[in-house]
Short mmCIF file of C-alpha atoms in Angstrom, two decimals:
data_model
loop_
_atom_site.label_atom_id
_atom_site.label_comp_id
_atom_site.label_asym_id
_atom_site.label_seq_id
_atom_site.Cartn_x
_atom_site.Cartn_y
_atom_site.Cartn_z
CA UNK A 1 13.22 -79.08 11.29
CA UNK A 2 14.58 -78.72 14.79
CA UNK A 3 16.12 -82.16 15.23
CA UNK A 4 19.58 -81.14 14.02
CA UNK A 5 19.46 -77.90 16.02
CA UNK A 6 18.38 -79.69 19.20
CA UNK A 7 20.95 -82.46 18.87
CA UNK A 8 23.86 -80.13 18.20
CA UNK A 9 22.98 -77.38 20.66
CA UNK A 10 22.01 -79.49 23.67
CA UNK A 11 25.04 -81.73 23.20
CA UNK A 12 27.39 -78.77 22.82
CA UNK A 13 26.12 -76.93 25.91
CA UNK A 14 26.22 -80.03 28.10
CA UNK A 15 29.66 -81.14 26.89
CA UNK A 16 31.14 -77.68 27.43
CA UNK A 17 29.50 -77.34 30.85
CA UNK A 18 31.16 -80.53 32.05
CA UNK A 19 34.63 -79.42 30.95
CA UNK A 20 37.11 -78.47 33.62
CA UNK A 21 40.10 -77.58 31.44
CA UNK A 22 40.80 -73.86 30.89
CA UNK A 23 40.20 -74.15 27.16
CA UNK A 24 38.03 -72.11 24.83
CA UNK A 25 34.51 -73.53 24.51
CA UNK A 26 33.32 -74.06 20.94
CA UNK A 27 30.22 -72.06 20.04
CA UNK A 28 27.13 -72.50 17.88
CA UNK A 29 25.54 -70.21 15.30
CA UNK A 30 21.84 -70.74 14.55
CA UNK A 31 20.56 -69.17 11.35
CA UNK A 32 17.23 -69.05 9.56
CA UNK A 33 14.61 -66.67 8.24
CA UNK A 34 12.56 -64.17 10.22
CA UNK A 35 9.58 -65.51 12.23
CA UNK A 36 10.81 -69.10 11.86
CA UNK A 37 10.89 -69.80 15.58
CA UNK A 38 14.64 -69.57 16.14
CA UNK A 39 14.43 -67.76 19.47
CA UNK A 40 11.65 -69.99 20.83
CA UNK A 41 13.47 -73.15 19.76
CA UNK A 42 16.81 -72.05 21.22
CA UNK A 43 15.21 -70.95 24.49
CA UNK A 44 13.36 -74.28 24.83
CA UNK A 45 16.59 -76.22 24.30
CA UNK A 46 18.46 -73.99 26.75
CA UNK A 47 15.64 -74.29 29.31
CA UNK A 48 15.84 -78.08 29.09
CA UNK A 49 19.58 -77.91 29.77
CA UNK A 50 19.08 -75.44 32.63
CA UNK A 51 16.51 -77.69 34.33
CA UNK A 52 18.85 -80.68 34.03
CA UNK A 53 21.85 -78.71 35.29
CA UNK A 54 19.99 -77.26 38.28
CA UNK A 55 18.64 -80.67 39.22
CA UNK A 56 22.11 -82.19 38.91
CA UNK A 57 23.48 -79.69 41.45
CA UNK A 58 20.42 -79.45 43.73
CA UNK A 59 19.80 -75.90 42.40
CA UNK A 60 23.10 -74.70 43.92
CA UNK A 61 26.04 -73.18 42.11
CA UNK A 62 28.84 -75.75 42.38
CA UNK A 63 31.46 -73.02 41.93
CA UNK A 64 30.05 -70.58 44.47
CA UNK A 65 32.45 -69.19 47.04
CA UNK A 66 31.59 -70.26 50.60
CA UNK A 67 29.69 -67.53 52.43
CA UNK A 68 28.78 -65.63 49.27
CA UNK A 69 25.29 -65.16 47.85
CA UNK A 70 24.44 -68.12 45.64
CA UNK A 71 22.39 -66.88 42.68
CA UNK A 72 22.65 -69.64 40.09
CA UNK A 73 21.82 -68.71 36.46
CA UNK A 74 23.07 -71.47 34.10
CA UNK A 75 21.76 -69.74 30.92
CA UNK A 76 21.81 -66.03 30.04
CA UNK A 77 19.75 -64.57 27.18
CA UNK A 78 20.55 -61.15 25.67
CA UNK A 79 19.34 -59.35 22.56
CA UNK A 80 22.02 -57.64 20.51
CA UNK A 81 21.43 -53.87 20.58
CA UNK A 82 20.19 -52.43 17.27
CA UNK A 83 23.20 -50.09 17.06
CA UNK A 84 25.63 -52.29 18.92
CA UNK A 85 28.89 -51.02 20.35
CA UNK A 86 31.26 -52.88 22.67
CA UNK A 87 30.09 -50.86 25.68
CA UNK A 88 26.38 -51.19 24.91
CA UNK A 89 26.78 -54.95 24.37
CA UNK A 90 28.48 -55.36 27.73
CA UNK A 91 25.78 -53.26 29.39
CA UNK A 92 23.04 -55.39 27.80
CA UNK A 93 24.61 -58.52 29.32
CA UNK A 94 25.02 -56.88 32.72
CA UNK A 95 21.41 -55.67 32.62
CA UNK A 96 20.31 -59.30 32.31
CA UNK A 97 21.95 -59.99 35.67
CA UNK A 98 20.74 -56.74 37.21
CA UNK A 99 24.36 -55.82 37.92
CA UNK A 100 25.00 -52.25 39.09
CA UNK A 101 26.51 -50.03 36.39
CA UNK A 102 28.78 -47.11 37.14
CA UNK A 103 28.59 -44.48 34.35
CA UNK A 104 32.32 -43.91 34.74
CA UNK A 105 33.22 -47.51 33.88
CA UNK A 106 35.35 -47.77 30.74
CA UNK A 107 35.37 -50.75 28.35
CA UNK A 108 38.02 -52.87 30.19
CA UNK A 109 36.04 -52.43 33.41
CA UNK A 110 32.80 -53.46 31.69
CA UNK A 111 34.44 -56.55 30.16
CA UNK A 112 35.83 -57.49 33.57
CA UNK A 113 32.37 -57.04 35.10
CA UNK A 114 30.83 -59.29 32.40
CA UNK A 115 33.41 -62.00 33.09
CA UNK A 116 32.77 -61.69 36.83
CA UNK A 117 28.99 -61.93 36.39
CA UNK A 118 29.26 -64.99 34.16
CA UNK A 119 31.50 -66.73 36.69
CA UNK A 120 29.71 -65.69 39.88
CA UNK A 121 26.31 -66.80 38.56
CA UNK A 122 27.61 -70.13 37.24
CA UNK A 123 26.52 -69.30 33.69
CA UNK A 124 27.34 -72.07 31.22
CA UNK A 125 25.64 -70.72 28.07
CA UNK A 126 25.32 -67.16 26.77
CA UNK A 127 22.68 -66.63 24.06
CA UNK A 128 23.09 -63.51 21.91
CA UNK A 129 19.97 -63.12 19.79
CA UNK A 130 19.59 -61.00 16.63
CA UNK A 131 23.35 -61.10 16.02
CA UNK A 132 22.88 -60.07 12.38
CA UNK A 133 22.05 -56.57 13.54
CA UNK A 134 25.82 -56.11 13.38
CA UNK A 135 26.99 -54.40 10.17
CA UNK A 136 30.65 -55.04 9.55
CA UNK A 137 31.10 -51.96 7.40
CA UNK A 138 30.90 -50.01 10.69
CA UNK A 139 34.00 -49.93 12.87
CA UNK A 140 31.96 -50.19 16.11
CA UNK A 141 30.25 -53.33 14.85
CA UNK A 142 33.58 -54.92 13.91
CA UNK A 143 34.88 -54.22 17.41
CA UNK A 144 31.66 -55.64 18.87
CA UNK A 145 32.04 -58.89 16.92
CA UNK A 146 35.65 -59.19 18.09
CA UNK A 147 34.49 -58.65 21.65
CA UNK A 148 31.74 -61.26 21.33
CA UNK A 149 34.22 -63.83 20.06
CA UNK A 150 36.46 -62.99 23.01
CA UNK A 151 33.62 -64.00 25.34
CA UNK A 152 34.38 -67.58 24.32
CA UNK A 153 37.41 -67.39 26.58
CA UNK A 154 35.14 -66.89 29.60
CA UNK A 155 34.27 -70.60 29.85
CA UNK A 156 30.75 -70.29 28.46
CA UNK A 157 29.11 -71.75 25.37
CA UNK A 158 28.44 -68.81 23.08
CA UNK A 159 25.24 -69.19 21.02
CA UNK A 160 24.70 -66.62 18.26
CA UNK A 161 21.22 -66.46 16.71
CA UNK A 162 20.38 -64.43 13.62
CA UNK A 163 18.64 -64.15 10.28
CA UNK A 164 20.64 -65.45 7.30
CA UNK A 165 24.02 -65.41 9.02
CA UNK A 166 25.91 -66.66 5.91
CA UNK A 167 24.52 -63.77 3.86
CA UNK A 168 24.96 -61.13 6.56
CA UNK A 169 28.72 -60.74 6.21
CA UNK A 170 29.51 -61.97 9.73
CA UNK A 171 31.44 -64.94 8.35
CA UNK A 172 33.62 -63.04 5.91
CA UNK A 173 36.57 -63.22 8.31
CA UNK A 174 36.01 -66.91 8.97
CA UNK A 175 36.78 -69.96 6.91
CA UNK A 176 35.08 -73.34 6.65
CA UNK A 177 37.16 -76.24 7.95
CA UNK A 178 36.24 -79.31 5.83
CA UNK A 179 37.79 -81.62 8.40
CA UNK A 180 35.64 -80.51 11.32
CA UNK A 181 32.74 -78.95 9.34
CA UNK A 182 33.09 -75.85 11.51
CA UNK A 183 33.45 -72.14 10.85
CA UNK A 184 36.89 -71.06 12.08
CA UNK A 185 37.73 -67.47 13.02
CA UNK A 186 41.09 -65.83 13.64
CA UNK A 187 41.87 -64.95 17.27
CA UNK A 188 40.10 -61.84 18.54
CA UNK A 189 42.04 -58.62 18.82
CA UNK A 190 40.40 -57.94 22.17
CA UNK A 191 41.85 -61.09 23.73
CA UNK A 192 45.22 -59.39 23.93
CA UNK A 193 44.06 -55.80 24.23
CA UNK A 194 41.99 -56.32 27.36
CA UNK A 195 43.97 -59.12 28.99
CA UNK A 196 41.30 -61.76 28.42
CA UNK A 197 42.44 -65.34 28.69
CA UNK A 198 44.37 -66.30 25.59
CA UNK A 199 43.79 -69.54 23.76
CA UNK A 200 45.98 -71.84 21.73
CA UNK A 201 43.21 -72.67 19.31
CA UNK A 202 41.17 -70.51 17.00
CA UNK A 203 37.62 -69.70 18.00
CA UNK A 204 35.27 -72.19 16.39
CA UNK A 205 31.53 -72.19 15.68
CA UNK A 206 29.20 -74.80 14.29
CA UNK A 207 26.67 -73.27 11.91
CA UNK A 208 23.22 -74.90 11.86
CA UNK A 209 20.08 -73.74 10.05
CA UNK A 210 16.49 -73.79 11.29
CA UNK A 211 14.52 -73.97 8.06
CA UNK A 212 10.87 -73.27 7.31
CA UNK A 213 8.34 -76.00 6.51
CA UNK A 214 8.41 -77.22 2.93
CA UNK A 215 6.00 -79.33 0.86
CA UNK A 216 8.11 -81.04 -1.79
CA UNK A 217 8.43 -84.62 -0.49
CA UNK A 218 6.13 -87.03 1.38
CA UNK A 219 8.23 -86.61 4.55
CA UNK A 220 7.91 -82.82 4.37
CA UNK A 221 4.16 -83.09 3.79
CA UNK A 222 3.88 -85.36 6.82
CA UNK A 223 5.79 -82.88 8.98
CA UNK A 224 3.51 -80.02 7.89
CA UNK A 225 0.35 -82.06 8.59
CA UNK A 226 1.73 -83.08 11.99
CA UNK A 227 2.33 -79.45 12.83
CA UNK A 228 -1.18 -78.43 11.78
CA UNK A 229 -2.61 -81.33 13.76
CA UNK A 230 -0.83 -80.07 16.86
CA UNK A 231 -2.18 -76.55 16.36
CA UNK A 232 -5.68 -77.88 15.69
CA UNK A 233 -5.60 -79.72 19.00
CA UNK A 234 -4.94 -76.46 20.85
CA UNK A 235 -7.88 -74.48 19.40
CA UNK A 236 -11.08 -74.18 21.41
CA UNK A 237 -13.59 -72.95 18.85
CA UNK A 238 -17.16 -74.08 19.53
CA UNK A 239 -17.84 -75.33 15.98
CA UNK A 240 -14.38 -76.68 15.25
CA UNK A 241 -14.48 -80.13 13.69
CA UNK A 242 -11.75 -82.79 13.39
CA UNK A 243 -9.57 -82.06 10.37
CA UNK A 244 -10.41 -78.34 10.38
CA UNK A 245 -6.79 -77.51 9.45
CA UNK A 246 -5.71 -80.82 7.91
CA UNK A 247 -8.48 -81.97 5.57
CA UNK A 248 -9.11 -81.06 1.96
CA UNK A 249 -7.20 -78.14 0.47
CA UNK A 250 -6.61 -76.42 3.84
CA UNK A 251 -2.96 -77.61 4.32
CA UNK A 252 -1.98 -76.29 0.89
CA UNK A 253 -3.91 -73.07 1.49
CA UNK A 254 -2.15 -72.44 4.81
CA UNK A 255 1.23 -73.19 3.23
CA UNK A 256 0.58 -70.65 0.48
CA UNK A 257 -0.55 -68.00 2.96
CA UNK A 258 2.47 -68.44 5.25
CA UNK A 259 5.20 -69.95 3.02
CA UNK A 260 5.73 -72.56 5.76
CA UNK A 261 6.96 -69.95 8.29
CA UNK A 262 5.73 -70.93 11.75
CA UNK A 263 5.53 -67.35 13.02
CA UNK A 264 3.29 -66.27 10.15
CA UNK A 265 1.12 -69.36 10.62
CA UNK A 266 0.74 -68.54 14.30
CA UNK A 267 -0.26 -64.96 13.48
CA UNK A 268 -2.81 -66.12 10.88
CA UNK A 269 -4.32 -68.69 13.26
CA UNK A 270 -4.55 -66.23 16.16
CA UNK A 271 -6.17 -63.47 14.11
CA UNK A 272 -8.43 -66.01 12.41
CA UNK A 273 -9.64 -67.37 15.76
CA UNK A 274 -10.37 -63.86 17.00
CA UNK A 275 -12.42 -63.15 13.88
CA UNK A 276 -14.21 -66.50 14.18
CA UNK A 277 -15.20 -65.68 17.77
CA UNK A 278 -16.26 -62.10 17.01
CA UNK A 279 -18.35 -63.12 14.00
CA UNK A 280 -19.90 -66.16 15.65
CA UNK A 281 -18.48 -68.49 12.97
CA UNK A 282 -16.51 -70.39 15.63
CA UNK A 283 -14.58 -72.28 12.94
CA UNK A 284 -11.59 -71.58 10.69
CA UNK A 285 -12.33 -71.78 6.98
CA UNK A 286 -10.57 -70.60 3.84
CA UNK A 287 -13.30 -68.01 3.29
CA UNK A 288 -12.80 -66.57 6.77
CA UNK A 289 -8.99 -66.58 6.53
CA UNK A 290 -9.14 -64.84 3.14
CA UNK A 291 -10.28 -61.77 5.02
CA UNK A 292 -7.32 -61.86 7.43
CA UNK A 293 -4.22 -59.88 6.46
CA UNK A 294 -0.94 -60.98 8.05
CA UNK A 295 0.59 -57.69 9.17
CA UNK A 296 4.10 -57.91 10.68
CA UNK A 297 5.63 -54.70 9.32
CA UNK A 298 5.28 -52.82 12.59
CA UNK A 299 6.31 -55.65 14.90
CA UNK A 300 7.94 -54.14 18.01
CA UNK A 301 11.52 -55.07 18.83
CA UNK A 302 12.38 -56.26 15.32
CA UNK A 303 14.84 -54.65 12.93
CA UNK A 304 13.58 -54.87 9.31
CA UNK A 305 17.03 -53.98 7.94
CA UNK A 306 18.44 -57.11 9.58
CA UNK A 307 15.91 -59.40 7.84
CA UNK A 308 13.88 -59.96 11.01
CA UNK A 309 10.62 -59.17 9.17
CA UNK A 310 9.90 -61.81 6.50
CA UNK A 311 8.13 -61.28 3.21
CA UNK A 312 4.44 -62.15 3.62
CA UNK A 313 2.97 -64.18 0.70
CA UNK A 314 -0.18 -63.02 -1.04
CA UNK A 315 -3.60 -64.06 0.21
CA UNK A 316 -4.76 -66.00 -2.86
CA UNK A 317 -6.29 -69.37 -2.12
CA UNK A 318 -5.03 -71.03 -5.27
CA UNK A 319 -2.84 -74.07 -4.92
CA UNK A 320 0.92 -73.30 -4.62
CA UNK A 321 3.30 -74.40 -7.33
CA UNK A 322 4.68 -77.88 -6.87
CA UNK A 323 1.84 -79.19 -4.69
CA UNK A 324 0.23 -81.06 -7.57
CA UNK A 325 3.34 -83.15 -8.07
CA UNK A 326 2.94 -84.94 -4.75
CA UNK A 327 -0.52 -86.04 -3.68
CA UNK A 328 -1.09 -86.58 0.00
CA UNK A 329 -2.04 -90.28 0.46
CA UNK A 330 -5.64 -90.72 1.60
CA UNK A 331 -4.81 -93.36 4.19
CA UNK A 332 -1.68 -91.74 5.59
CA UNK A 333 -1.64 -91.93 9.37
CA UNK A 334 -0.14 -88.86 11.02
CA UNK A 335 1.21 -88.87 14.55
CA UNK A 336 -0.46 -86.35 16.86
CA UNK A 337 2.41 -84.57 18.58
CA UNK A 338 0.06 -82.35 20.55
CA UNK A 339 1.59 -79.22 22.14
CA UNK A 340 5.08 -79.96 20.79
CA UNK A 341 3.83 -79.77 17.22
CA UNK A 342 2.11 -76.49 17.93
CA UNK A 343 5.44 -74.85 18.79
CA UNK A 344 7.27 -76.21 15.78
CA UNK A 345 9.53 -78.45 17.83
#
């Protein structure tokens, strides 16, 4: 599921980081459902780039001014405020750097401070998570989106992460370019209003989706079994046996309980292990998991109105529709991806 995301995102960040021309860096939008591992996947990809970039420059900022403090932060991660405004968005970015904030600073000053922080810390990628918290029927949110697009003129790769971006309304001002397969936006109003660097090209984003696990083809079944195998290898239950999560009807049962969403599967496995330890069962079974309710309604830091809380399937153990059409081959050999499979990557 993450191959296309990894290939596009890592390549885009690295290519943009190596550019020296004063041109606008193309951005990436990553969409998907709630609890599907978007943030974890993006942060892992960004961390891999950051490690490579720091090693390439001996952990020093190549653009640091001589004699100045060299605090090198190649990647910045910020959550979009629930009720985002241009000022609050700028403050959220500055808080990531621990930059001092003067309460008297107006919006142009905050934007200038953001640009200064990005440059002084050698930041090459700016991740804005939960971008679909923006509601374009509100004037403040429209201004915030314009401001975010203007950040692309600050020589960073802008990565926007959100739930169902195509259905959120964020792309209503953009158009799909069939030649480049990119989402193209008109120039931001803020680029001229606040003296940000202008660009001769429209701001561009690639839109890529991180999907949930599915069970409709042999390849999809193999991917699901590989993932369960990786999780199984991480569990330390005293009576756990090989194939605890991958033999018999258990793969189909887990798919029905979680709808192939990695976050829900993780919650079910964690709560199931706790129950198995408390009860002395020390093994995950369908009977034990039937008594575990997946409760994510009150998850802290998530906005249900933005689709960040997914629908949780019912707890019935009956076989999901469509599974009978494709039988899992008895002698299929599945690769054990170990820890990587357990994170969905």
